[in-house]
Coordinates of C-alpha atoms and ligand atoms in Angstrom, one line a residue:
X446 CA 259.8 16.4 179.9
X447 CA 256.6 15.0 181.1
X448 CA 257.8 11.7 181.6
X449 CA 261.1 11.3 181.5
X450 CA 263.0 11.0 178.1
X451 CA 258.9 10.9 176.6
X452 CA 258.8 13.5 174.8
X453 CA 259.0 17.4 174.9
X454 CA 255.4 19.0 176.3
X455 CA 254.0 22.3 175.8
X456 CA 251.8 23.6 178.2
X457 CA 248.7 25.7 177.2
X458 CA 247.2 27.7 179.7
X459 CA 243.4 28.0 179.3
X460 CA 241.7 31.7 180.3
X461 CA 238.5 30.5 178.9
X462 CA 238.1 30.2 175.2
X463 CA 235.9 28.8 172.6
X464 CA 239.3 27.6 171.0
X465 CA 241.2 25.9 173.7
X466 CA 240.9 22.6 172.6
X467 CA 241.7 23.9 169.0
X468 CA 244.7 25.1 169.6
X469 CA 245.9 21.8 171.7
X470 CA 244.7 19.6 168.3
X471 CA 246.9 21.8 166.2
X472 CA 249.9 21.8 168.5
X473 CA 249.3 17.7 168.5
X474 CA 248.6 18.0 164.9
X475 CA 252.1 19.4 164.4
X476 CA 254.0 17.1 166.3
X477 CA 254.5 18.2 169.6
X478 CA 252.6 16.9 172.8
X479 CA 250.7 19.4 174.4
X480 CA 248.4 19.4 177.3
X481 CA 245.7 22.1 178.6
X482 CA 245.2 23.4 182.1
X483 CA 243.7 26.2 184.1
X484 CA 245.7 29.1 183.5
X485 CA 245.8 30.0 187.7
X486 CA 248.0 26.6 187.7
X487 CA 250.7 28.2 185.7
X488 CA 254.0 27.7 187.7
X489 CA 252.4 24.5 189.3
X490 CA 252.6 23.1 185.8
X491 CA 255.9 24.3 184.7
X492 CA 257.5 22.8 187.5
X493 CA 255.9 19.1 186.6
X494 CA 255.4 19.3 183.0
X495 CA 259.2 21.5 182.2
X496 CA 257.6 22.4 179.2
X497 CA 259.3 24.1 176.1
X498 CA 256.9 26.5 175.4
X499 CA 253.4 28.1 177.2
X500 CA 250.7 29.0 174.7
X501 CA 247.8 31.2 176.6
X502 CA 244.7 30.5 175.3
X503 CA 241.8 33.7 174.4
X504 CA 239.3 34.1 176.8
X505 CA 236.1 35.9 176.9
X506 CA 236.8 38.7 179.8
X507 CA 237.8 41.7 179.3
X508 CA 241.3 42.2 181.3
X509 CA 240.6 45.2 184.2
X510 CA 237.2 43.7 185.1
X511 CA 236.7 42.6 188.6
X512 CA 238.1 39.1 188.7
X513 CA 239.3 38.5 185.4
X514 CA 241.7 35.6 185.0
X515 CA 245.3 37.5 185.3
X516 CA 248.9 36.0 184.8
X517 CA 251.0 34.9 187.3
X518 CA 254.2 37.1 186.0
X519 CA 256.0 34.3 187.3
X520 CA 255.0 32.2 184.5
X521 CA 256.9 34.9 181.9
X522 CA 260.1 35.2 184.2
X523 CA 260.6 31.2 183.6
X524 CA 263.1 31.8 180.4
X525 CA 260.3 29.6 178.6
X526 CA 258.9 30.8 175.4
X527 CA 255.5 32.2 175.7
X528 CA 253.2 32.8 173.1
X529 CA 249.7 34.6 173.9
X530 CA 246.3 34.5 171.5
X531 CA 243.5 37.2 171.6
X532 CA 243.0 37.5 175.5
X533 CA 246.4 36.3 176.3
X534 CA 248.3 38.6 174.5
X535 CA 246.4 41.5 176.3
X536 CA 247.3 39.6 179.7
X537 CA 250.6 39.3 178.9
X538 CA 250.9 43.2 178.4
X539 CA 248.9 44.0 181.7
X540 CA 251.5 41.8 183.8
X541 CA 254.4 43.5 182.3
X542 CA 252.9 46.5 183.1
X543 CA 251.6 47.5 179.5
X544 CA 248.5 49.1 178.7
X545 CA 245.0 47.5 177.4
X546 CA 242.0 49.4 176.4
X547 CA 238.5 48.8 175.2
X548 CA 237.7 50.2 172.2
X549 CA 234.5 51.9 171.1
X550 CA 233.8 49.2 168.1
X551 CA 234.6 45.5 168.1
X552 CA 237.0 44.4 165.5
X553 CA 235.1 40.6 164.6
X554 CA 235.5 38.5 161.4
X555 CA 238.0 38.0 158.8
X556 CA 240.5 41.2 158.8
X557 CA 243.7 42.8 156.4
X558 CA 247.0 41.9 158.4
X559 CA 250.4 42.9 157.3
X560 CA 253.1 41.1 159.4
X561 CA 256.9 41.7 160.1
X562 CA 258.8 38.8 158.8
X563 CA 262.1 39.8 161.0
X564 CA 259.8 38.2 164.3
X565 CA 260.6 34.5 164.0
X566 CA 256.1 33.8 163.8
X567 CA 256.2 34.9 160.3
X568 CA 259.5 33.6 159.2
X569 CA 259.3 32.9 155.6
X570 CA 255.4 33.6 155.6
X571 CA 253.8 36.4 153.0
X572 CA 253.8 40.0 154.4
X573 CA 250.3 40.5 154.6
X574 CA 247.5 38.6 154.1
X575 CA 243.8 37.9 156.1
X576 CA 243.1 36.8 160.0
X577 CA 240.7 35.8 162.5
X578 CA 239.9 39.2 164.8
X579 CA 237.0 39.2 167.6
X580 CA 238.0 41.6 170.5
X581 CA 236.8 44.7 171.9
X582 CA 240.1 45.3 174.5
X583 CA 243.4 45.7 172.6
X584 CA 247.2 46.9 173.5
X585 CA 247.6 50.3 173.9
X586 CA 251.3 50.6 175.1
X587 CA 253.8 47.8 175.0
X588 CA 255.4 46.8 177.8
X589 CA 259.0 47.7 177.6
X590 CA 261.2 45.8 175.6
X591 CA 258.5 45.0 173.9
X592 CA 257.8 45.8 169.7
X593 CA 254.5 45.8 167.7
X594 CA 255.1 42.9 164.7
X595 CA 251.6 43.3 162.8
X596 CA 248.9 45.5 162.8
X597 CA 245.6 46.0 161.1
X598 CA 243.8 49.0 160.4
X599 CA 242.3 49.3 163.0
X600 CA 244.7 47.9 165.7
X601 CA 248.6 48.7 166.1
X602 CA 249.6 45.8 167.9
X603 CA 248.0 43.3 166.6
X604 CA 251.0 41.3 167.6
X605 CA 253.9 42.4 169.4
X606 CA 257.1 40.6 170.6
X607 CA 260.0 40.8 173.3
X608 CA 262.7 38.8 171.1
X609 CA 265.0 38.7 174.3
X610 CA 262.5 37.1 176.8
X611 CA 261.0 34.8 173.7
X612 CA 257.8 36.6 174.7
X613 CA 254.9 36.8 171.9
X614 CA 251.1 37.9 171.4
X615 CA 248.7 37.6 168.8
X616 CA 245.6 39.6 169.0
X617 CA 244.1 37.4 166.5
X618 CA 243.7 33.8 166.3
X619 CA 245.8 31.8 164.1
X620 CA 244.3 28.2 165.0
X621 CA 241.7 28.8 163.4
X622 CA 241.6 28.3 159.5
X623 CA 240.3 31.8 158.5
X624 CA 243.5 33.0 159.8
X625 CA 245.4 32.8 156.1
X626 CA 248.9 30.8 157.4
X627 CA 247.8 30.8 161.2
X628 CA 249.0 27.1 161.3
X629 CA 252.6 28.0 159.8
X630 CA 252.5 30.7 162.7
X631 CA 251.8 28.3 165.5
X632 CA 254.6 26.1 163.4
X633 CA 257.4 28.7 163.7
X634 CA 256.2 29.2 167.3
X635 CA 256.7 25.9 168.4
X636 CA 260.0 24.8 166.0
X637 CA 261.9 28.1 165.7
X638 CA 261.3 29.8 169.0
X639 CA 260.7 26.8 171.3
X640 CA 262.9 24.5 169.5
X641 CA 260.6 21.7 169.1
X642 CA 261.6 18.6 167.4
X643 CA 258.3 17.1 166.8
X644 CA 258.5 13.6 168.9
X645 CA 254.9 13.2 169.1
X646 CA 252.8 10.8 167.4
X647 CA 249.1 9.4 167.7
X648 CA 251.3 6.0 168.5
X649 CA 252.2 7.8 171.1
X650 CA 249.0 8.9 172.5
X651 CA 248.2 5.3 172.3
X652 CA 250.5 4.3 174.3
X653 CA 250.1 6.9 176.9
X654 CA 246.3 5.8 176.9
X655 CA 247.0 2.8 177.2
X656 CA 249.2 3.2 180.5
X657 CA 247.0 5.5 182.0
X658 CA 244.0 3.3 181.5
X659 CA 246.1 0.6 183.0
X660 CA 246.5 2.2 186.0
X661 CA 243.0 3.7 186.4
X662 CA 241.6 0.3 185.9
X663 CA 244.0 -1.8 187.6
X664 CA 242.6 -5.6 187.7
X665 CA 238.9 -4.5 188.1
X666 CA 236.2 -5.2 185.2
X667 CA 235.1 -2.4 182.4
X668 CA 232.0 -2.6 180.5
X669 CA 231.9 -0.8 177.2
X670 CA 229.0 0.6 175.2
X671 CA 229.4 -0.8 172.0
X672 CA 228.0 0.8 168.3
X673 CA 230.5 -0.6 166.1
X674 CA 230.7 2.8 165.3
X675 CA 234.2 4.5 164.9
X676 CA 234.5 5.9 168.2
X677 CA 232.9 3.1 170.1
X678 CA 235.6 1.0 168.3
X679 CA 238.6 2.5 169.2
X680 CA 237.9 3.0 172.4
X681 CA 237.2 -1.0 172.3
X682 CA 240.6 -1.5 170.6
X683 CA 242.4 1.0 173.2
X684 CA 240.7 -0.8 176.4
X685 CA 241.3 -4.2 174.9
X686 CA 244.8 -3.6 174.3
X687 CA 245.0 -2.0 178.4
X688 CA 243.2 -4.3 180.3
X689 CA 242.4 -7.5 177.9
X690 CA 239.8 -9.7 179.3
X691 CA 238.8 -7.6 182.0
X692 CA 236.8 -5.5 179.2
X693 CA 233.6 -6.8 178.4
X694 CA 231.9 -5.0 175.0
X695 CA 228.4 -4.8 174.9
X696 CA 226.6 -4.3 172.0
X697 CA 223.0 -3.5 172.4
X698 CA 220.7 -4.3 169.7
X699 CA 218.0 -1.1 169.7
X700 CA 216.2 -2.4 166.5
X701 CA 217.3 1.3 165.8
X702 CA 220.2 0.1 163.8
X703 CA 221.1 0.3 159.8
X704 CA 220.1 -3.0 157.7
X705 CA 222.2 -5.8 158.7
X706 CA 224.3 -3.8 161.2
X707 CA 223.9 -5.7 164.1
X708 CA 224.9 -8.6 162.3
X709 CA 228.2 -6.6 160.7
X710 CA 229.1 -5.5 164.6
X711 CA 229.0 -9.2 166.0
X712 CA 231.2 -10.2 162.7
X713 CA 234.2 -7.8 163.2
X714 CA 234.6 -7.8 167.1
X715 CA 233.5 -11.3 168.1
X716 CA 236.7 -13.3 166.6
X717 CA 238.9 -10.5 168.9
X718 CA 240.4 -10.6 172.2
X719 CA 237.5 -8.9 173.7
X720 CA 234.3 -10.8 175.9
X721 CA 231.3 -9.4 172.9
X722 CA 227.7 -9.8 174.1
X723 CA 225.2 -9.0 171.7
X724 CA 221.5 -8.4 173.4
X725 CA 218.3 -8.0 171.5
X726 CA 216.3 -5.4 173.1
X727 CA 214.1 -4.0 170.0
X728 CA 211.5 -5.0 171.8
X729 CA 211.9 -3.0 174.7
X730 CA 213.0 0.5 172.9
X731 CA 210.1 0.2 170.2
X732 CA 207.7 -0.1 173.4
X733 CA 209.3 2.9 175.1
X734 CA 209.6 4.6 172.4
X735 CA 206.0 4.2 171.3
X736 CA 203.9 7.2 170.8
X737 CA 206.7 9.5 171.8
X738 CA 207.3 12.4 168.9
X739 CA 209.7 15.0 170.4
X740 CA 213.1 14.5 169.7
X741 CA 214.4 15.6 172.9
X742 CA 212.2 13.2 174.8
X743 CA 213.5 10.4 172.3
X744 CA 216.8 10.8 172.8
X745 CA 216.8 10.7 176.5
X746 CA 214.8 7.7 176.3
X747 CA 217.2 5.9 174.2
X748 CA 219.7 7.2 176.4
X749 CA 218.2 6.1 179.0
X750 CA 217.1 2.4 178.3
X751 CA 220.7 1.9 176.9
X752 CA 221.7 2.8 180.4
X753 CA 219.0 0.4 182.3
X754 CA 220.5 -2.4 179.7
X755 CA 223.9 -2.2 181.1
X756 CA 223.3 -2.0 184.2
X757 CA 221.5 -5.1 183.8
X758 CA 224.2 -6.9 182.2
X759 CA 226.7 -5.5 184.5
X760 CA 224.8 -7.7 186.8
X761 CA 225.1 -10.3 185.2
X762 CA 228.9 -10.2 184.8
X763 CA 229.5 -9.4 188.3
X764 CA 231.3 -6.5 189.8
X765 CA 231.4 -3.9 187.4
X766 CA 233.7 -0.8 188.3
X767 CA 233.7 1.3 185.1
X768 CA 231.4 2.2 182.4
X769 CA 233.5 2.9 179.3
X770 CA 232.0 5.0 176.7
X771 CA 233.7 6.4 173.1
X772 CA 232.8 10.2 173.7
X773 CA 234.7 12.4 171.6
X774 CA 235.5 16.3 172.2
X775 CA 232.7 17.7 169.8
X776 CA 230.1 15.6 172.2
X777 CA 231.3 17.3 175.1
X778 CA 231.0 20.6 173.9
X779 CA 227.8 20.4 172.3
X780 CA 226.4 18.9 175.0
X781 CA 226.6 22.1 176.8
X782 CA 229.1 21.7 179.1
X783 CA 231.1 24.7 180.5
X784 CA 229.9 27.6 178.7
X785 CA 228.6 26.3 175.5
X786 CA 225.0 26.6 174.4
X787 CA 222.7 23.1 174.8
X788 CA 222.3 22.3 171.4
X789 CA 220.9 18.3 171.4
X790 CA 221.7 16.3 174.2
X791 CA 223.7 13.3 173.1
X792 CA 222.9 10.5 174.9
X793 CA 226.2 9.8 175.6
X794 CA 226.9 12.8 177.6
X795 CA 224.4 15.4 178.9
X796 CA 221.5 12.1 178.5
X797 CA 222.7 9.9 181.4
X798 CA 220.7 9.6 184.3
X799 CA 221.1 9.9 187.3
X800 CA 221.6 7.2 189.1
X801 CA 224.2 4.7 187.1
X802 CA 225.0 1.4 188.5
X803 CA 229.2 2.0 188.0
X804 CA 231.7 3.1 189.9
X805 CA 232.8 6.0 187.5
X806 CA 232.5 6.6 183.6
X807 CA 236.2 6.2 181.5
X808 CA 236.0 8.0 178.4
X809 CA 239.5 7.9 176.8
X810 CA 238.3 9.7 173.7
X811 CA 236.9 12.9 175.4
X812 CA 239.9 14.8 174.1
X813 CA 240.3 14.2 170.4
X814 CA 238.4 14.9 167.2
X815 CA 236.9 12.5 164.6
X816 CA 239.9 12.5 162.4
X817 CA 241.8 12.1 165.3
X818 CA 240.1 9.1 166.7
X819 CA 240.5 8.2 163.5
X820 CA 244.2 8.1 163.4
X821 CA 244.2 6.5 166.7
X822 CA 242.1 3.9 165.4
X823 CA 244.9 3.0 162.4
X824 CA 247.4 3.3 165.1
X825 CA 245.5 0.5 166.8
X826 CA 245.4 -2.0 163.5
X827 CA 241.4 -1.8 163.1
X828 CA 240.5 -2.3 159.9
X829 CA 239.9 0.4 157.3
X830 CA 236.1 -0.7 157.1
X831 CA 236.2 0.3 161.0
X832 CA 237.7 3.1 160.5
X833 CA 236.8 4.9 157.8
X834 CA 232.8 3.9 158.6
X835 CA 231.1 7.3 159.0
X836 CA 229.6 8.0 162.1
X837 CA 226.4 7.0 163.4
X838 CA 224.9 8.4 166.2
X839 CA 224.1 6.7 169.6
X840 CA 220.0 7.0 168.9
X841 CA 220.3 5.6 165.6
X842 CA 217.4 5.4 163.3
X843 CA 215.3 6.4 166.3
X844 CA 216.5 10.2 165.4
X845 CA 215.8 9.5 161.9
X846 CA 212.4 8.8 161.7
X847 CA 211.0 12.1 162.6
X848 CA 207.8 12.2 164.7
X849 CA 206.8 8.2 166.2
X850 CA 209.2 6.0 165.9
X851 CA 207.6 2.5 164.4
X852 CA 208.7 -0.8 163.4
X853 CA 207.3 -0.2 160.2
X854 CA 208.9 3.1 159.5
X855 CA 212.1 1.9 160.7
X856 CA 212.3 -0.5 158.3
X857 CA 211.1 2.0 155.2
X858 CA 214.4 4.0 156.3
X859 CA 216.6 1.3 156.6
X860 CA 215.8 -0.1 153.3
X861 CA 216.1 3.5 151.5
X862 CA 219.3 3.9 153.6
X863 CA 220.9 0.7 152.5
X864 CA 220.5 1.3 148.6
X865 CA 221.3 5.2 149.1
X866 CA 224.8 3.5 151.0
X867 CA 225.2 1.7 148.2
X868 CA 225.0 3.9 145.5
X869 CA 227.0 6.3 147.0
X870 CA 229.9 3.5 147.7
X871 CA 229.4 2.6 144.1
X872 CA 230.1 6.2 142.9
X873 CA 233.3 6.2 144.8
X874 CA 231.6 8.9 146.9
X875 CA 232.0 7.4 150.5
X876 CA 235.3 8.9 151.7
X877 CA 234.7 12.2 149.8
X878 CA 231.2 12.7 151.6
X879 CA 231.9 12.5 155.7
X880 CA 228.2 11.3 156.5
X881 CA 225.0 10.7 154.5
X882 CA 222.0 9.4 155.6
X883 CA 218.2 9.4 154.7
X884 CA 215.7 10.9 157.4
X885 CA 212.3 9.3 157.3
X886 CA 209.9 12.8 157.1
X887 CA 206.4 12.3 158.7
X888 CA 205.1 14.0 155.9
X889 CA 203.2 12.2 153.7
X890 CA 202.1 13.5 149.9
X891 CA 199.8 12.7 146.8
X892 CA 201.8 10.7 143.7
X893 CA 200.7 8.7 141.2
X894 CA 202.2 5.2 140.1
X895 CA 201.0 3.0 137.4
X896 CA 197.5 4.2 137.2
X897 CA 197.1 4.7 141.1
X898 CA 197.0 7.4 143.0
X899 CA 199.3 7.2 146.1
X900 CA 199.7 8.8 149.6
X901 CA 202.5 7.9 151.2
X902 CA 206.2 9.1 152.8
X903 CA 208.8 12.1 151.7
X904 CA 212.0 10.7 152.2
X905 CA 214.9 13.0 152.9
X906 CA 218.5 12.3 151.6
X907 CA 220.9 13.9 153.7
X908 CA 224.9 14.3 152.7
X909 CA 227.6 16.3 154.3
X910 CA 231.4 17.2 154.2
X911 CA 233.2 18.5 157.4
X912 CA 236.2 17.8 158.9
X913 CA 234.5 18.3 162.5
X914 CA 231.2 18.0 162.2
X915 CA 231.0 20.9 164.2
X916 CA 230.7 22.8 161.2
X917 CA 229.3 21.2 157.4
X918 CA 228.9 21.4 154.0
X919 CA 226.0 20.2 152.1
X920 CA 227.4 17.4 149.7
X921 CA 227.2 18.6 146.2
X922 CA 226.2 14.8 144.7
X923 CA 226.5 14.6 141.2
X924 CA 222.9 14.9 139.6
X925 CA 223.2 11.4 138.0
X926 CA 223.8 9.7 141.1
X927 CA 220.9 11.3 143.2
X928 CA 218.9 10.7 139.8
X929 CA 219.6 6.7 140.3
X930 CA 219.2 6.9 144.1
X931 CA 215.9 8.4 143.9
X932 CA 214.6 6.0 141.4
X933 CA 215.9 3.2 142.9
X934 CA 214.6 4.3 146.2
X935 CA 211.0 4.7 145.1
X936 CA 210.8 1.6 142.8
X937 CA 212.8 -0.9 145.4
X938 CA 210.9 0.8 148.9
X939 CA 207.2 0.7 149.5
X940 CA 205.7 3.6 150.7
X941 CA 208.2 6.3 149.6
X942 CA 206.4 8.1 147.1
X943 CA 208.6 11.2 147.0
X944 CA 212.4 12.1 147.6
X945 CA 213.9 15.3 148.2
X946 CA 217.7 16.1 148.9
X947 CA 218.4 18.4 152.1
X948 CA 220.5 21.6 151.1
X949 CA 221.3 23.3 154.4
X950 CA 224.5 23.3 156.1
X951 CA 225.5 23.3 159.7
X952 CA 224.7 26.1 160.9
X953 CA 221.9 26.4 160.4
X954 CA 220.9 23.4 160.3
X955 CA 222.3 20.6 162.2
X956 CA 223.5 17.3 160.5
X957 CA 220.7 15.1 162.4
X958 CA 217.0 16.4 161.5
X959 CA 216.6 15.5 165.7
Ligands
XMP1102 P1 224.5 17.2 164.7 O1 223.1 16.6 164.3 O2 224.5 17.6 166.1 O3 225.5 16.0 164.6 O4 225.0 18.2 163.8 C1 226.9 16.0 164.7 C2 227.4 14.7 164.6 O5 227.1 13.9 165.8 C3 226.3 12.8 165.5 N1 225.3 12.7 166.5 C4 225.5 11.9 167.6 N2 226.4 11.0 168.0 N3 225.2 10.4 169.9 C5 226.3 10.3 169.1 O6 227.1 9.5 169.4 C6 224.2 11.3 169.6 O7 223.2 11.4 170.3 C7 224.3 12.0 168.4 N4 223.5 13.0 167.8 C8 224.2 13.3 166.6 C9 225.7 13.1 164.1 O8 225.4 11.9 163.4 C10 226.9 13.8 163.5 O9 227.9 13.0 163.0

């Protein structure tokens, strides 16, 4: 147990993978807590966590190269259940003295699987079906005591298991949703083998949060970065509930927010048990802002100057330790940390400066997903408006109005986005379609209205499904809706002479035009 009586803990060991934190949200998705460390801290782990079962994560080496992340064959001699994915599977066989070897051709993509339903991971699931391959290296002889439980065409042991030790590998992945049943796999895993009982609950997480920001902070003084966005807002409602009046929410004012917004903000968190300080600093962004067009350089900016406004308020209060911010997982990797590719810095993460005014940076969040944060949100009574409010990102309009960034354009967007909101609401749309927004294009064109000729702005309507917004859907709006949007838009918005509706999803595209 991790803490005593808690709650039972499986430990995943992470060799380096894009999925790591994937399979940890589906382990917590089905109930049982889960944490993820460096795989070299094996044993360490077992003996403070006692977990009930070790997942090893995949990992992009290739298992005889020089230096490539190796089991401790401790870790398997423990009596705990071990299951391995991709990578781990192969290092399970090399410690047990099996035998891996790199193919000529790389099996990748969605592949024909037919499973054994004797091995206790496909209990009661259909004999064959699709999963997710993408390995060069595979087993070539099981170590002993060991049988192959699925193969492909092109790969034998695709999985393989050692019933007696509780030992299993899957050379595909099953966390992720291309893997037909993957998710009842990693369900018999952790219920039938491991014996889970599924004690885990986002109330839970909450109140482990809570404690642990407790004793982080102790009686010193945390400043919080504000959107009344939902991640900004559960944190809010997490550090309130942990340290009370030693959090101080500040909401800064960019003049890059949605109609009414600010207002909205100051209504919902200023009647709670929270010090909320609203400042007005339009005037300060629009200045830096002005005559900047690349988004990059926008974005830091913003960043930036959000920064320089804390700090200053942080004065104000008086000793500030920690600067808490609502960063969620998909931040962090998009940022570029670790491994992954710099797509946009989000000012949030790979955006701060360098030199910050606070003792260190608490971001409680860092860990889950949207719908997660979500969950943890209802866990923490906010309100549905709260929660359910789609997200809206840390630059705001600023992002949104491609090219300068003006007062006057900002207010074109905001007033096209506010009807485009409203029409969507009125639809019954706004739960089905996970973000929508209009993007301000710095393209203007020729139109006619009334008897005039007109030159003015394309507006962009942007709408998306996702569960992650790592990956999206363009939302397929009805025709009559966009139909009344667009003509609303035009008649009700100066200088929007033309409106078109963005049709990309993510990838390619992002879900921000900057
Ligand atoms: P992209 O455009 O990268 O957006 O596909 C993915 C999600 O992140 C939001 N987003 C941000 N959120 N700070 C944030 O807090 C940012 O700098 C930022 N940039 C994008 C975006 O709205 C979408 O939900």
């Amino acid at each position: 147990m991790a803490k005593e009586g808690l709650h039972q803990t499986v430990l995943i060991l992470d060799f380096g993978g894009q999925y790591n934190q994937l399979i940890a949200r589906r382990v917590r998705d089905l109930g049982v807590y889960c944490e993820v460390h460096p795989y070299h801290r094996g044993m360490e782990k077992i003996r403070e966590l006692a977990p009930i079962g070790v997942i090893f994560t995949g990992g992009p080496n290739s298992i005889y190269e020089e230096g490539s992340p190796r089991v401790d064959p401790e870790v398997l001699r423990q009596g705990i259940p071990v299951l391995g994915l991709c990578y781990g599977i192969q290092a399970i066989a090399f410690a047990l003295g099996g035998r891996v070897v790199t193919r000529q051709q790389r099996e990748y993509g969605r592949t024909a699987i037919w499973y054994d339903n004797s091995c206790p991971i496909f209990k009661d699931l259909p004999p064959e079906g699709r999963c997710w391959m993408s390995h060069t290296d595979s087993v070539e002889e099981m170590p002993e005591g060991f049988r192959a439980v699925a193969h492909t065409d092109y790969t034998a042991v695709a999985a393989m298991e050692s019933a007696d030790q509780k030992i299993y590998g899957l050379q595909f992945h099953p966390e992720v949703l291309h893997t037909e049943h993957g998710i009842d796999m990693l369900k018999n895993f952790l219920y039938e083998v491991c014996g889970a009982q599924g004690d885990w609950t986002m109330g839970d997480f909450a109140q482990r949060s809570v404690e642990a920001l407790r004793e982080k902070v102790g009686d010193k003084k945390v400043l919080l970065a504000l959107s009344g966005g939902v991640d900004s807002s559960v944190c809010a409602a997490l550090l309130s509930r942990a340290v009370g009046d030693n959090l101080t929410c500040i909401f800064v004012d960019t003049g890059l927010m949605r109609k009414n917004e600010g207002d909205e903000v100051e209504r919902a968190f200023s009647g709670r048990k929270l010090n909320f300080v609203r400042v007005d600093a339009e005037a300060r962004f629009l200045a830096r802002l002005k005559g900047v067009t690349d988004p990059e350089q926008k974005r830091k900016i913003i960043g930036e100057e959000f920064i320089r406004v804390f700090e200053e308020e942080a004065k104000k209060i008086g000793t500030v330790d920690y600067l808490a911010q609502g960063t969620i997982y998909p931040d962090v990797i998009e940022s570029g940390l670790g491994d992954a590719a710099v797509i946009k810095s989000h000012h949030n993460v790979g955006g701060l400066p360098d030199h910050v005014d606070f003792k260190e940076i608490v971001e409680p969040l860092r860990l889950l997903f949207k719908d997660e944060t979500r969950r943890l949100g209802q866990e923490l009574d906010l309100p549905d408006y709260l929660v359910w409010r789609q997200p809206f990102p840390g630059p705001g309009l600023g992002i949104r109005v491609i090219g300068e960034v003006t007062r006057e354009k900002l207010d074109i967007v905001r007033e096209a986005d506010w009807i485009f909101r409203e029409e969507i609401a009125k639809a019954g749309l706004d739960r089905e379609i996970n973000q929508y927004f209009c993007v301000l294009t710095d393209m203007r064109s020729v139109g006619v209205m009334g008897d005039g000729r007109t030159y003015d702005y394309a507006l962009a309507l942007r709408g998306v499904t996702t569960t992650d917004f790592m990956t999206a859907d363009w939302a397929k709006i009805p025709y009559p809706v966009l139909e009344r949007i667009s003509s609303r838009v035009v008649n009700e918005v100066r200088h929007i002479n033309r409106i078109v509706y963005d049709i990309t999803s993510k990838p390619p595209a992002t879900i921000e035009w900057e």
